[in-house]
mmCIF file of C-alpha atoms (C1' of nucleotides) in Angstrom:
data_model
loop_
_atom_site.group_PDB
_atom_site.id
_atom_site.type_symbol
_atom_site.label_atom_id
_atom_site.label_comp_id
_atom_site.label_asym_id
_atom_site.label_seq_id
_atom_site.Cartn_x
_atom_site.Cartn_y
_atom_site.Cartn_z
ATOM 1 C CA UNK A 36 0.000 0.000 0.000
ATOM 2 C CA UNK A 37 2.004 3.412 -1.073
ATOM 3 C CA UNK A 38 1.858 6.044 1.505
ATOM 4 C CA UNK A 39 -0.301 8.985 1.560
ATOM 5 C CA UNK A 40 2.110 11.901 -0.196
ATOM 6 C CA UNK A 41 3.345 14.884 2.365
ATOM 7 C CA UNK A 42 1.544 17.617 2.603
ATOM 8 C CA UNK A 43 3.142 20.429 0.828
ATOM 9 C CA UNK A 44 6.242 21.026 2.703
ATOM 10 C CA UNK A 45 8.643 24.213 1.599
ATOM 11 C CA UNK A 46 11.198 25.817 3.615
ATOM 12 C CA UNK A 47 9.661 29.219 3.231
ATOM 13 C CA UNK A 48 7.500 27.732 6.419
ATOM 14 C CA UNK A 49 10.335 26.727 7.911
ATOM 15 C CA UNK A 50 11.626 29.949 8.035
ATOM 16 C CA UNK A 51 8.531 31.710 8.770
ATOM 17 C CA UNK A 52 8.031 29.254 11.736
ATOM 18 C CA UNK A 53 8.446 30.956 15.336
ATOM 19 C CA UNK A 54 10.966 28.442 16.416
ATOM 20 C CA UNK A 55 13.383 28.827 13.528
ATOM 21 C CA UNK A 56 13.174 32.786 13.882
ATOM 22 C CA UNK A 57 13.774 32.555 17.824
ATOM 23 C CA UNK A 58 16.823 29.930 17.326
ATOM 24 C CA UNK A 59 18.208 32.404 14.221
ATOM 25 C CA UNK A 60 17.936 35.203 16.314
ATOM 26 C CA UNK A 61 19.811 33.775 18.915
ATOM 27 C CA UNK A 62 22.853 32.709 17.136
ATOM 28 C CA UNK A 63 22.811 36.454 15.817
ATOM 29 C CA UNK A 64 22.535 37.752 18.806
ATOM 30 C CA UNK A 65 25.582 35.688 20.281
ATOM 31 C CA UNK A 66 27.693 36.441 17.483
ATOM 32 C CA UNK A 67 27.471 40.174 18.069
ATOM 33 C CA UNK A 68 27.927 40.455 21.316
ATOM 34 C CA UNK A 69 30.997 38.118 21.009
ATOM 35 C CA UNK A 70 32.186 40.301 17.809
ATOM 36 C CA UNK A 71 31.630 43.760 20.494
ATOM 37 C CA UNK A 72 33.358 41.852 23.551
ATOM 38 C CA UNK A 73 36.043 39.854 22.170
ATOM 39 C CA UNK A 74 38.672 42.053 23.731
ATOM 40 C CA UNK A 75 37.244 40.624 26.886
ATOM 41 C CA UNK A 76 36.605 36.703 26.431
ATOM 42 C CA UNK A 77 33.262 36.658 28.195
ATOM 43 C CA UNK A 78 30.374 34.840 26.776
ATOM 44 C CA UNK A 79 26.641 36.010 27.263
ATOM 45 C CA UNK A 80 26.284 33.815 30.125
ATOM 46 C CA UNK A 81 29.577 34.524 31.223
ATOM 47 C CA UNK A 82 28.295 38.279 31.408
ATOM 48 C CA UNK A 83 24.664 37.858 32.937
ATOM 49 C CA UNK A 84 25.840 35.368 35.453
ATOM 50 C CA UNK A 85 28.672 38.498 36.963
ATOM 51 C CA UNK A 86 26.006 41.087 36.645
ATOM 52 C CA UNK A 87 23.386 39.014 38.709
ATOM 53 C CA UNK A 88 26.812 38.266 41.162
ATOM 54 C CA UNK A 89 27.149 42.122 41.768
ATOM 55 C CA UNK A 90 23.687 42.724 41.858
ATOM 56 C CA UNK A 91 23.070 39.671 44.306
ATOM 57 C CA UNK A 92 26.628 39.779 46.523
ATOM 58 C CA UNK A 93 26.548 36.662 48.640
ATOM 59 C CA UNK A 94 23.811 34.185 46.627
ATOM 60 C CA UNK A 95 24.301 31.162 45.879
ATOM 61 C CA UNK A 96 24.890 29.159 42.513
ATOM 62 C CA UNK A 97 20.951 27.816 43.092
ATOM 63 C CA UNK A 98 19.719 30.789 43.652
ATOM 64 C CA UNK A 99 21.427 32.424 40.814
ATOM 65 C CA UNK A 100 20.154 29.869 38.120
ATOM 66 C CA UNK A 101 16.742 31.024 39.452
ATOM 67 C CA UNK A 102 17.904 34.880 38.772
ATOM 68 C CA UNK A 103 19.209 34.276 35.636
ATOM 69 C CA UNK A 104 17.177 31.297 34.340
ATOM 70 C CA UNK A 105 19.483 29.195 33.580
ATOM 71 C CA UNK A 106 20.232 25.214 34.286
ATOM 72 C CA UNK A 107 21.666 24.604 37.562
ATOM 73 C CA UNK A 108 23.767 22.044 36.203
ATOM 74 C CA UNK A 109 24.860 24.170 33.292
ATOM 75 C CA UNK A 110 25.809 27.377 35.771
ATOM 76 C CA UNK A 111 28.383 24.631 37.630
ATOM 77 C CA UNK A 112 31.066 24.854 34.843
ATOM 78 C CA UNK A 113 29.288 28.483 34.178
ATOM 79 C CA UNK A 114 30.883 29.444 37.341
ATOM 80 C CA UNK A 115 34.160 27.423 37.368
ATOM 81 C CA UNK A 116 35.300 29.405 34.198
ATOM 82 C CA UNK A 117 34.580 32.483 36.024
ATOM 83 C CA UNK A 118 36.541 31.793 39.130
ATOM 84 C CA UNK A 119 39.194 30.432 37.104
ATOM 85 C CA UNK A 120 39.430 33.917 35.569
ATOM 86 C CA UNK A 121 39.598 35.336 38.936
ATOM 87 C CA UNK A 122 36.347 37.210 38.230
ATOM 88 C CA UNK A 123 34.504 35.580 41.460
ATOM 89 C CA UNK A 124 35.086 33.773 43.867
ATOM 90 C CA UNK A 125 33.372 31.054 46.306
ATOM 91 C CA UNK A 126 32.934 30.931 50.224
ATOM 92 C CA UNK A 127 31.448 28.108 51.969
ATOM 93 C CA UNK A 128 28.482 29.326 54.198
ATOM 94 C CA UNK A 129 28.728 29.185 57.524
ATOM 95 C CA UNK A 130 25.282 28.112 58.694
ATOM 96 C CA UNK A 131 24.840 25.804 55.751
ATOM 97 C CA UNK A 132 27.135 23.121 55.257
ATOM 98 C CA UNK A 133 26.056 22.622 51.710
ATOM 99 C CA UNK A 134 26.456 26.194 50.164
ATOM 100 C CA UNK A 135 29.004 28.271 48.174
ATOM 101 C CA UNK A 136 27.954 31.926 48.521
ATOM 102 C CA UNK A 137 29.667 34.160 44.947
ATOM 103 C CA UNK A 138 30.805 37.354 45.032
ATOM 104 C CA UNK A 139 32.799 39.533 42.878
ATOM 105 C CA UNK A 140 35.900 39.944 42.831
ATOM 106 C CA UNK A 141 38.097 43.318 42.029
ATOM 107 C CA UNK A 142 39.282 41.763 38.568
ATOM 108 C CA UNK A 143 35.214 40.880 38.230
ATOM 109 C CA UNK A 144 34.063 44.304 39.289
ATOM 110 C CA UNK A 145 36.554 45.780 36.644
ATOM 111 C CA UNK A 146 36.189 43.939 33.993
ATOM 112 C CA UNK A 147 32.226 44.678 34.481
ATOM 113 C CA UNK A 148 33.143 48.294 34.429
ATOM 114 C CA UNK A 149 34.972 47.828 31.043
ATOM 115 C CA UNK A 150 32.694 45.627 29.358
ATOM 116 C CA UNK A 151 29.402 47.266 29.852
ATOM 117 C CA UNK A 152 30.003 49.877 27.436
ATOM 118 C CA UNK A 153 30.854 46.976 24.210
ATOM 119 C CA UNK A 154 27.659 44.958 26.109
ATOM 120 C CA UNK A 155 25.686 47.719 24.782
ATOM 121 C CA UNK A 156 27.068 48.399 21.817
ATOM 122 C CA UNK A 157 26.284 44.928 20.898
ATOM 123 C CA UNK A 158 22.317 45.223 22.384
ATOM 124 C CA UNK A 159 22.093 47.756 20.203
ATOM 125 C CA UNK A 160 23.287 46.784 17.104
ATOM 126 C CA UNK A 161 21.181 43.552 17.250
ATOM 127 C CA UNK A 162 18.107 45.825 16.838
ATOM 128 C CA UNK A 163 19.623 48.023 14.525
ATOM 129 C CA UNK A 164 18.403 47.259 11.125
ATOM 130 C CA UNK A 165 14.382 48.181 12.327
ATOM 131 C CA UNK A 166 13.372 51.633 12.499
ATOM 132 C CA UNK A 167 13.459 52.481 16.238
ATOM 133 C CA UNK A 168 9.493 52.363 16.647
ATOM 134 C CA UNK A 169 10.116 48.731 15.729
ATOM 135 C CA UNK A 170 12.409 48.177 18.258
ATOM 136 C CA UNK A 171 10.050 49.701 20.675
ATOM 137 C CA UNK A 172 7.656 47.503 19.482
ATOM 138 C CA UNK A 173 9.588 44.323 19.052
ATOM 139 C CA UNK A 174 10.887 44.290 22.814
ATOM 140 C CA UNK A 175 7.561 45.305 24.236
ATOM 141 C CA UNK A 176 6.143 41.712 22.593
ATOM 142 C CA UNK A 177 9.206 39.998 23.504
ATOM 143 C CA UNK A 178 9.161 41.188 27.371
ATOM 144 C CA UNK A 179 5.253 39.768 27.389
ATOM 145 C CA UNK A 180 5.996 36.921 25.615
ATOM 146 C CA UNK A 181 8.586 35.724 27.865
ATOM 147 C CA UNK A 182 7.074 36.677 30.591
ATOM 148 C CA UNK A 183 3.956 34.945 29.731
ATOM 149 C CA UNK A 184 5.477 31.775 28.720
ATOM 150 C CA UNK A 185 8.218 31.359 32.025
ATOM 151 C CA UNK A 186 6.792 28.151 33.286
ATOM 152 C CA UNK A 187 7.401 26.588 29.504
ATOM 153 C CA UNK A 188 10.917 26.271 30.328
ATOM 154 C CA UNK A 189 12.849 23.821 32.413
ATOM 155 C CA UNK A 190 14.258 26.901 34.306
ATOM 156 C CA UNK A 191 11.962 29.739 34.943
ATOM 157 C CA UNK A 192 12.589 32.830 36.082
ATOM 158 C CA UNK A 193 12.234 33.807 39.447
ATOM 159 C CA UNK A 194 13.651 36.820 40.286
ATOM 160 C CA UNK A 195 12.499 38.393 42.997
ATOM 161 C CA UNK A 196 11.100 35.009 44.615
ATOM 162 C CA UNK A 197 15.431 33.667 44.704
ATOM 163 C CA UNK A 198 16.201 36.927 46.803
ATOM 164 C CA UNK A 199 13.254 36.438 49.853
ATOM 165 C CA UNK A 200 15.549 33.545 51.198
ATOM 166 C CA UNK A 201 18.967 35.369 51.068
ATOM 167 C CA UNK A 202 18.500 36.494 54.437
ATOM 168 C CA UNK A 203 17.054 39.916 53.671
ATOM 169 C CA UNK A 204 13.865 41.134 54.606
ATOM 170 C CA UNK A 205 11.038 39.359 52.463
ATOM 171 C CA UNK B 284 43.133 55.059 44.311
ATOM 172 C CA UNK B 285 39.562 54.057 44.866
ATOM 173 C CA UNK B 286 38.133 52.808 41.610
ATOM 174 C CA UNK B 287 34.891 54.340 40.033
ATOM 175 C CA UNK B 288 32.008 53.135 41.194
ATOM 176 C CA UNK B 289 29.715 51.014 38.958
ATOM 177 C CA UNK B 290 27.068 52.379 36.716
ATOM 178 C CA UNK B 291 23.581 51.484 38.700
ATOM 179 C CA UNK B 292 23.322 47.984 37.030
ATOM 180 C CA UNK B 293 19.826 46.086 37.700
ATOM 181 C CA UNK B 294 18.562 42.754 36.332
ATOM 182 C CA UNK B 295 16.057 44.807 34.999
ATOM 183 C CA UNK B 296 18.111 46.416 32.438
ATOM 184 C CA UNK B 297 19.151 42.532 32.029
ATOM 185 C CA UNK B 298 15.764 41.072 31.819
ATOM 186 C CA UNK B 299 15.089 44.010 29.170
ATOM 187 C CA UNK B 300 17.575 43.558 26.921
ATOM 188 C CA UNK B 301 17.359 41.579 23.209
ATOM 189 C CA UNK B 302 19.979 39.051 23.844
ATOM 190 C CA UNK B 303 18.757 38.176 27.112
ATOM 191 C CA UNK B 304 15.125 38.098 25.532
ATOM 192 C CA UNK B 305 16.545 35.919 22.726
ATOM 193 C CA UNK B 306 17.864 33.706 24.801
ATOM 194 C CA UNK B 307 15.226 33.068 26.759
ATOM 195 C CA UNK B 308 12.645 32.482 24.160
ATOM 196 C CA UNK B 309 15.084 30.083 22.231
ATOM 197 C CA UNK B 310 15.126 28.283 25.728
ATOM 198 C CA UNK B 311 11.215 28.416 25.838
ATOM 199 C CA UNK B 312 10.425 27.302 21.908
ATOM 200 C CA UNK B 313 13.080 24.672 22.599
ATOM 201 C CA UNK B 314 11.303 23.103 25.775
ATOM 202 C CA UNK B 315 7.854 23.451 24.055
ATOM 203 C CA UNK B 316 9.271 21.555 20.821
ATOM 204 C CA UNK B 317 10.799 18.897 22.585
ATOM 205 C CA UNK B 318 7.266 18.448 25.157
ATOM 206 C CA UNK B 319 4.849 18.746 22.292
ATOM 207 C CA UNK B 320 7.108 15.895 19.621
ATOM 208 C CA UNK B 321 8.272 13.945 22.763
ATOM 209 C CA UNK B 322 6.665 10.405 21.654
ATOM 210 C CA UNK B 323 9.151 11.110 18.024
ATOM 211 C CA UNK B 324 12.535 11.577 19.694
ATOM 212 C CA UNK B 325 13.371 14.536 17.263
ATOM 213 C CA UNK B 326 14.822 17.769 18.273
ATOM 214 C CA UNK B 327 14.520 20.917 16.360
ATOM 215 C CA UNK B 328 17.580 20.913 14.824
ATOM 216 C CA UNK B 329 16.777 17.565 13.578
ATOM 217 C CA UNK B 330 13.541 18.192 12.080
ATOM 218 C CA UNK B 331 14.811 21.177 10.328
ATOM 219 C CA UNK B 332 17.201 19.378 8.747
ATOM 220 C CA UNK B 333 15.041 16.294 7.483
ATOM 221 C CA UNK B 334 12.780 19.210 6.392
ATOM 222 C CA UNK B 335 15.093 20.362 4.387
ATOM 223 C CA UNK B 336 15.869 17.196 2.816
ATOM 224 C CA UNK B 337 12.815 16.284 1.985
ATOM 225 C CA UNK B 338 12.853 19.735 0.165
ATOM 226 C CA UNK B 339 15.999 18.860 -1.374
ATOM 227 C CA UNK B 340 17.052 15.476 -2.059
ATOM 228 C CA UNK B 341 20.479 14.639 -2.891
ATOM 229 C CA UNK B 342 21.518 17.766 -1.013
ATOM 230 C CA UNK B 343 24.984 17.554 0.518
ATOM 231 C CA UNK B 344 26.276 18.635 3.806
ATOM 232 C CA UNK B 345 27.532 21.705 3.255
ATOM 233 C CA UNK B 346 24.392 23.201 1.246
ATOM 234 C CA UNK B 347 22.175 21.882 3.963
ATOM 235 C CA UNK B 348 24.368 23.738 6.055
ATOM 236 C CA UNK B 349 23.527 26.932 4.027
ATOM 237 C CA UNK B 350 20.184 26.052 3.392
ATOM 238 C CA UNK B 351 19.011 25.848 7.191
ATOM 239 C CA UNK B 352 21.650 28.519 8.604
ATOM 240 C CA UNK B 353 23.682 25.383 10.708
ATOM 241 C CA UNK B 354 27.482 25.257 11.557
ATOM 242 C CA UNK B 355 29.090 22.778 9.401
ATOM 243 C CA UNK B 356 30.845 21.099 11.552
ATOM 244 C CA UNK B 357 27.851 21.009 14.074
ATOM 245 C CA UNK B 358 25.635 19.386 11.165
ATOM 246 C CA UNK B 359 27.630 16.607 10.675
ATOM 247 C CA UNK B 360 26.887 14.854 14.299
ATOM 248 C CA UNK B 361 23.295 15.521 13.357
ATOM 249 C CA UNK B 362 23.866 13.952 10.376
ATOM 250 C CA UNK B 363 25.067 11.058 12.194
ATOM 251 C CA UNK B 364 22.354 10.908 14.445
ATOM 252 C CA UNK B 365 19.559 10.630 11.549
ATOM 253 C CA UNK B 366 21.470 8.277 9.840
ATOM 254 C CA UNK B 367 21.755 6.450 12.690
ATOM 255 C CA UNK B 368 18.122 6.467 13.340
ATOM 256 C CA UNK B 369 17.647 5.341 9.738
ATOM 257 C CA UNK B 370 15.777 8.999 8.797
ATOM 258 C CA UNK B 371 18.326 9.218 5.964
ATOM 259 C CA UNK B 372 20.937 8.103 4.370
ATOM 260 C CA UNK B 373 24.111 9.119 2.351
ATOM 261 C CA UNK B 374 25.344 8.071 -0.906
ATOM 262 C CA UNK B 375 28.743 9.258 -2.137
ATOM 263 C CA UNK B 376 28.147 11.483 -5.567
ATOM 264 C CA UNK B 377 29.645 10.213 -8.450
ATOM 265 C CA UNK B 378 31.000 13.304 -9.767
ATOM 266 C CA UNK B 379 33.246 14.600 -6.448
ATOM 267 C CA UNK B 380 34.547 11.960 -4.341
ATOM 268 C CA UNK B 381 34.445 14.641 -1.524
ATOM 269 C CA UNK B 382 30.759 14.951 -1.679
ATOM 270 C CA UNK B 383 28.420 12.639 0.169
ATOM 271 C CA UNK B 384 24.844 13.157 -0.936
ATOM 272 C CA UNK B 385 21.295 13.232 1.302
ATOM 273 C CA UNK B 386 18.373 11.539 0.548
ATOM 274 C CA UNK B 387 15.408 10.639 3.136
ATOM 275 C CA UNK B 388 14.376 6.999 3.962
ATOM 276 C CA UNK B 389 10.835 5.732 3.931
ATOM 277 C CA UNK B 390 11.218 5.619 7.518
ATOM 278 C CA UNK B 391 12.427 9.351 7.797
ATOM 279 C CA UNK B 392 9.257 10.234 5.169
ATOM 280 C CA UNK B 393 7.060 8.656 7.335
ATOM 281 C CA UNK B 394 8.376 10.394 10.401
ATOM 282 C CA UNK B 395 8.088 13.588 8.941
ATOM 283 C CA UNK B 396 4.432 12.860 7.887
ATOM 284 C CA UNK B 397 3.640 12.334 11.345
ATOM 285 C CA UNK B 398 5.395 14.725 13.614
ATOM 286 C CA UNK B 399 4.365 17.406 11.213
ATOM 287 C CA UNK B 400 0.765 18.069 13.284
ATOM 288 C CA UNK B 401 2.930 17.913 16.747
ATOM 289 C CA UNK B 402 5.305 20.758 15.456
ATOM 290 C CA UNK B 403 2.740 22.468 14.407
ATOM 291 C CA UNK B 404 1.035 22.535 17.903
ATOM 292 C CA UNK B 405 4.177 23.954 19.279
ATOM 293 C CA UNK B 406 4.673 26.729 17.329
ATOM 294 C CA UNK B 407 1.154 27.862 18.082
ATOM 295 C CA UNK B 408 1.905 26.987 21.631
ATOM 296 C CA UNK B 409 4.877 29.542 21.537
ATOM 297 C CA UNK B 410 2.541 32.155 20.595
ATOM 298 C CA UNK B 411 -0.233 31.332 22.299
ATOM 299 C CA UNK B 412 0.042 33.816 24.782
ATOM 300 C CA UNK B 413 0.159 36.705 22.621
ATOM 301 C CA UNK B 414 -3.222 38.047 20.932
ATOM 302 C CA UNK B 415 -3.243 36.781 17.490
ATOM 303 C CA UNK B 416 -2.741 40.791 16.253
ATOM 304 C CA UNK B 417 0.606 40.865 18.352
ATOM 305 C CA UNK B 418 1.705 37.683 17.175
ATOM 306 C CA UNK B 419 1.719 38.727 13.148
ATOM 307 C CA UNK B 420 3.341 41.896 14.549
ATOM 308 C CA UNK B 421 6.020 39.598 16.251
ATOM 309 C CA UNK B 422 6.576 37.252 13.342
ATOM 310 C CA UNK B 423 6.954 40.005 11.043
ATOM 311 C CA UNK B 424 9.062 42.009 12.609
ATOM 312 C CA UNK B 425 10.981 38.899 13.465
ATOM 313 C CA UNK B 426 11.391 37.884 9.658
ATOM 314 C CA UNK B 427 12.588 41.510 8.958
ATOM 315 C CA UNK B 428 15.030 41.895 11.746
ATOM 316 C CA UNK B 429 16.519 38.227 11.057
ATOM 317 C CA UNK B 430 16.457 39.181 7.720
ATOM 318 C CA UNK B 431 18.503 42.146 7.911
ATOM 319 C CA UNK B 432 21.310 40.668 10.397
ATOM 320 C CA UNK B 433 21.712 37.586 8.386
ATOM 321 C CA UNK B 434 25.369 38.187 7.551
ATOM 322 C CA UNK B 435 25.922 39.098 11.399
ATOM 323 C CA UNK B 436 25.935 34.954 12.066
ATOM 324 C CA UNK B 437 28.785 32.774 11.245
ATOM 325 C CA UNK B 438 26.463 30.572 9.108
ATOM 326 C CA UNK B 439 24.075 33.179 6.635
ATOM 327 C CA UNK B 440 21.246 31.974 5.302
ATOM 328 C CA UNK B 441 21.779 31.121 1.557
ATOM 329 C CA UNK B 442 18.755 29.684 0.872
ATOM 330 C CA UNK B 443 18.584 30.138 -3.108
ATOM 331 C CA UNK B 444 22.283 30.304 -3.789
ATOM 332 C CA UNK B 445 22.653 26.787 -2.181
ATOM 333 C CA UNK B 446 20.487 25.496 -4.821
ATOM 334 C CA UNK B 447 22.064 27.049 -7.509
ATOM 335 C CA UNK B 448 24.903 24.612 -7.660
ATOM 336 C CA UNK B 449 22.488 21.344 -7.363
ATOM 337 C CA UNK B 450 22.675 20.751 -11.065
ATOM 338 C CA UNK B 451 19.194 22.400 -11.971
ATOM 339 C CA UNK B 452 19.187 25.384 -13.955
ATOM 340 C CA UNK B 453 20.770 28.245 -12.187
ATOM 341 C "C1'" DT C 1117 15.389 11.983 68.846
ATOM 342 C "C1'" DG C 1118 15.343 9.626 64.747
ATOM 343 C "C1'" DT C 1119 13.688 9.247 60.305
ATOM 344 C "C1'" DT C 1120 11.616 11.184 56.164
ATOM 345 C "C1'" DG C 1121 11.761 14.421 52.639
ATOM 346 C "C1'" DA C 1122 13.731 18.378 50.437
ATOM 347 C "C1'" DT C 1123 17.720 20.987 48.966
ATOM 348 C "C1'" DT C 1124 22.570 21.768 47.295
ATOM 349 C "C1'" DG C 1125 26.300 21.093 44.452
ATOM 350 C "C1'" DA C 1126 28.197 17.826 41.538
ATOM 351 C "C1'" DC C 1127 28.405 14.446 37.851
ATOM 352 C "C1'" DA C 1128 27.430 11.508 33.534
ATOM 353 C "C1'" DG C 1129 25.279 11.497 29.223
ATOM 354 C "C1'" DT C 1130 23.360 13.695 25.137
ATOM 355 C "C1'" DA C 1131 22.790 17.597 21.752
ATOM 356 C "C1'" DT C 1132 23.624 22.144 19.799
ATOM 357 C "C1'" DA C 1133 26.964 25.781 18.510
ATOM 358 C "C1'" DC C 1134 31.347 27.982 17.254
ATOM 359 C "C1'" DT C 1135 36.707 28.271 16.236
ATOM 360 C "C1'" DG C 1136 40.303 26.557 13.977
ATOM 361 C "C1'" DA C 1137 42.654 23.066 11.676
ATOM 362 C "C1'" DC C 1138 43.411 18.969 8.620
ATOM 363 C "C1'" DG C 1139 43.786 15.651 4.538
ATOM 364 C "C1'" DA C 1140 41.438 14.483 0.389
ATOM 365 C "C1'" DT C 1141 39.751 16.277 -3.550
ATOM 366 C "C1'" DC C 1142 38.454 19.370 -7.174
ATOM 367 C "C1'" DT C 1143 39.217 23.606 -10.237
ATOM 368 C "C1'" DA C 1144 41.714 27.143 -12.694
ATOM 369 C "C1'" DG C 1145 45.727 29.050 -14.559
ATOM 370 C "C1'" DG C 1146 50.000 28.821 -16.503
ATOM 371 C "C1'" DC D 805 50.253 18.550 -17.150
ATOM 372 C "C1'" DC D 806 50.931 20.451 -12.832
ATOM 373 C "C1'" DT D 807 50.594 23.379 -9.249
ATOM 374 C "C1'" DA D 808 47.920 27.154 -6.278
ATOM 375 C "C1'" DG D 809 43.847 27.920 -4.296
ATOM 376 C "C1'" DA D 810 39.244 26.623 -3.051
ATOM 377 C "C1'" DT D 811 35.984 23.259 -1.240
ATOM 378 C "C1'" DC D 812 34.334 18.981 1.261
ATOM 379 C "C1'" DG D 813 33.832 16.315 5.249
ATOM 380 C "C1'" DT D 814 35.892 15.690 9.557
ATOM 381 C "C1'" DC D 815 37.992 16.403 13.974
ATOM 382 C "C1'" DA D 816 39.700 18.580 18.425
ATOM 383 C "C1'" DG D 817 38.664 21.964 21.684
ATOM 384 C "C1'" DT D 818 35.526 25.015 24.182
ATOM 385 C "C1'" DA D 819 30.870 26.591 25.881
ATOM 386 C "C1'" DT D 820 25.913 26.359 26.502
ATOM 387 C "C1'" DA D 821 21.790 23.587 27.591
ATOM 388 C "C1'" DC D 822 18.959 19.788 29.271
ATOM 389 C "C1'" DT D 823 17.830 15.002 31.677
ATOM 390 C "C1'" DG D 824 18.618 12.277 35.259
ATOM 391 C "C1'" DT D 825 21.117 10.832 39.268
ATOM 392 C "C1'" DC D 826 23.911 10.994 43.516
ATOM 393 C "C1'" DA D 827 25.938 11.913 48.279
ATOM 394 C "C1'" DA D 828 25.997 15.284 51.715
ATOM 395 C "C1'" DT D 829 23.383 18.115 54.274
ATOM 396 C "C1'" DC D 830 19.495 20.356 56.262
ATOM 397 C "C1'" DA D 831 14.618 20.924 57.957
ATOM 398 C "C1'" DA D 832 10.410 19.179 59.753
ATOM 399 C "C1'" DC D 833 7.782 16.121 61.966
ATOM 400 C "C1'" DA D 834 6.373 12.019 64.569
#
DNA sequence: TGTTGATTGACAGTATACTGACGATCTAGG
DNA sequence: CCTAGATCGTCAGTATACTGTCAATCAACA
């Protein structure tokens, strides 16, 4: 019995499909801000994961996957590049056997200093081509849409949730 | 001598900018892909590329490469990975002993025939959230903007000139 | 108090991605 | 014909990502 033909497959839907676009974005977006900050050998991650350290002194690598969204057992190597760099560094926590708390150190705080101005050089050059009410426009979905779809991923976001156990007042 | 303070740095400038938003949504259209085609054992990357050889047939490596905006030397574990799974398979070209060329099995046919309706569902699913006004807004803007940075990425798009060199008229 | 259940950091395994390099092969020019 | 340059597939090395698991540790409750 022959098979029923495919439907009427072309890659103009492939590249029309939300998935492709958001994956193709993506690698754009990583190759620019590596192309702006390659005078600094930090990746994306590298970067978010030392902002959310400065922003967060003392949290821990759980925590920070939570501030960040990314996989905990991604950040582990995530954060042994960074200390390797002498960009942070770990102390064990003294009421919890089972914790490293991160915080910056001078290199990292410098080398943040340095970088920030290439970082956005790079943010904006992603959205360059649109006219700038496009950009407006563009981030405003994007913001909703990833805020709207945060549970979809293994890691969601949980920013201000991660903080209420770091000993401050929540 | 004291160094400069830091610019005020927030995760909200973070959580607001396009690479971190790209990021993030590749992370989310990812984890829906994979939940909604679970029972198929395909990723993304993997159906694109069977997609495109379906659309092509005796493609080789490096034009898929092209065609679908992959690495080249990422593609060819994917390669290995269909083969493996019997979606395709590889027959040297008799004109260029370097060239191996692409062709889909019946099996890899049939798979595409059926996890066609599952993709689809995911790509709504990444959407979903949005009203259906926003979401042409996104896409479109999307198409233009990915468009526009195309040579930014290691791997551009070449979706015609690829095809050029197939032996049909050019 | 003693055990259960949750949490933390770590690890193994798989899959994209990119950089840079390599031998085999093809093409063009002299 | 024969060599210089380009191209093809491949590989090594690095860096995200995700799944699932584990021992150590902690917290809560009987």
């Amino acid at each position: 019995m022959p098979s029923k033909p495919l439907p009427p497959i072309t890659m103009d839907a492939v590249y029309a499909a939300p998935g492709y676009l958001f994956r193709r974005m993506q690698q754009i977006a990583v190759s620019i801000f590596m192309e702006e900050c390659k005078a600094f050998d930090l990746t994306p991650v590298q970067y978010a994961a030392l902002i959310a350290i400065h922003t967060h002194p003392g949290i821990d690598a759980t925590r920070l996957s939570a501030v960040i969204a990314f996989d905990r057992s991604t950040l582990g190597s995530v954060i042994e590049r960074l200390q390797a760099k002498d960009y942070i560094e770990r102390k064990p926590a003294p009421e919890d056997k089972r914790i490293k708390l991160l915080y910056l150190t001078k290199s990292g705080a410098a080398i943040l200093r340095e970088i920030i101005p290439a970082v956005e050089r790079a943010q904006a050059r992603m959205l360059e081509p649109l006219k700038p009410a496009d950009r407006k426009q563009l981030m405003g979905l994007l913001v909703q849409l990833v805020d709207l779809n945060n549970e979809a991923s293994r890691v969601p976001l949980r920013a201000e949730d991660a903080l209420e156990h770091l000993g401050k007042a929540g």
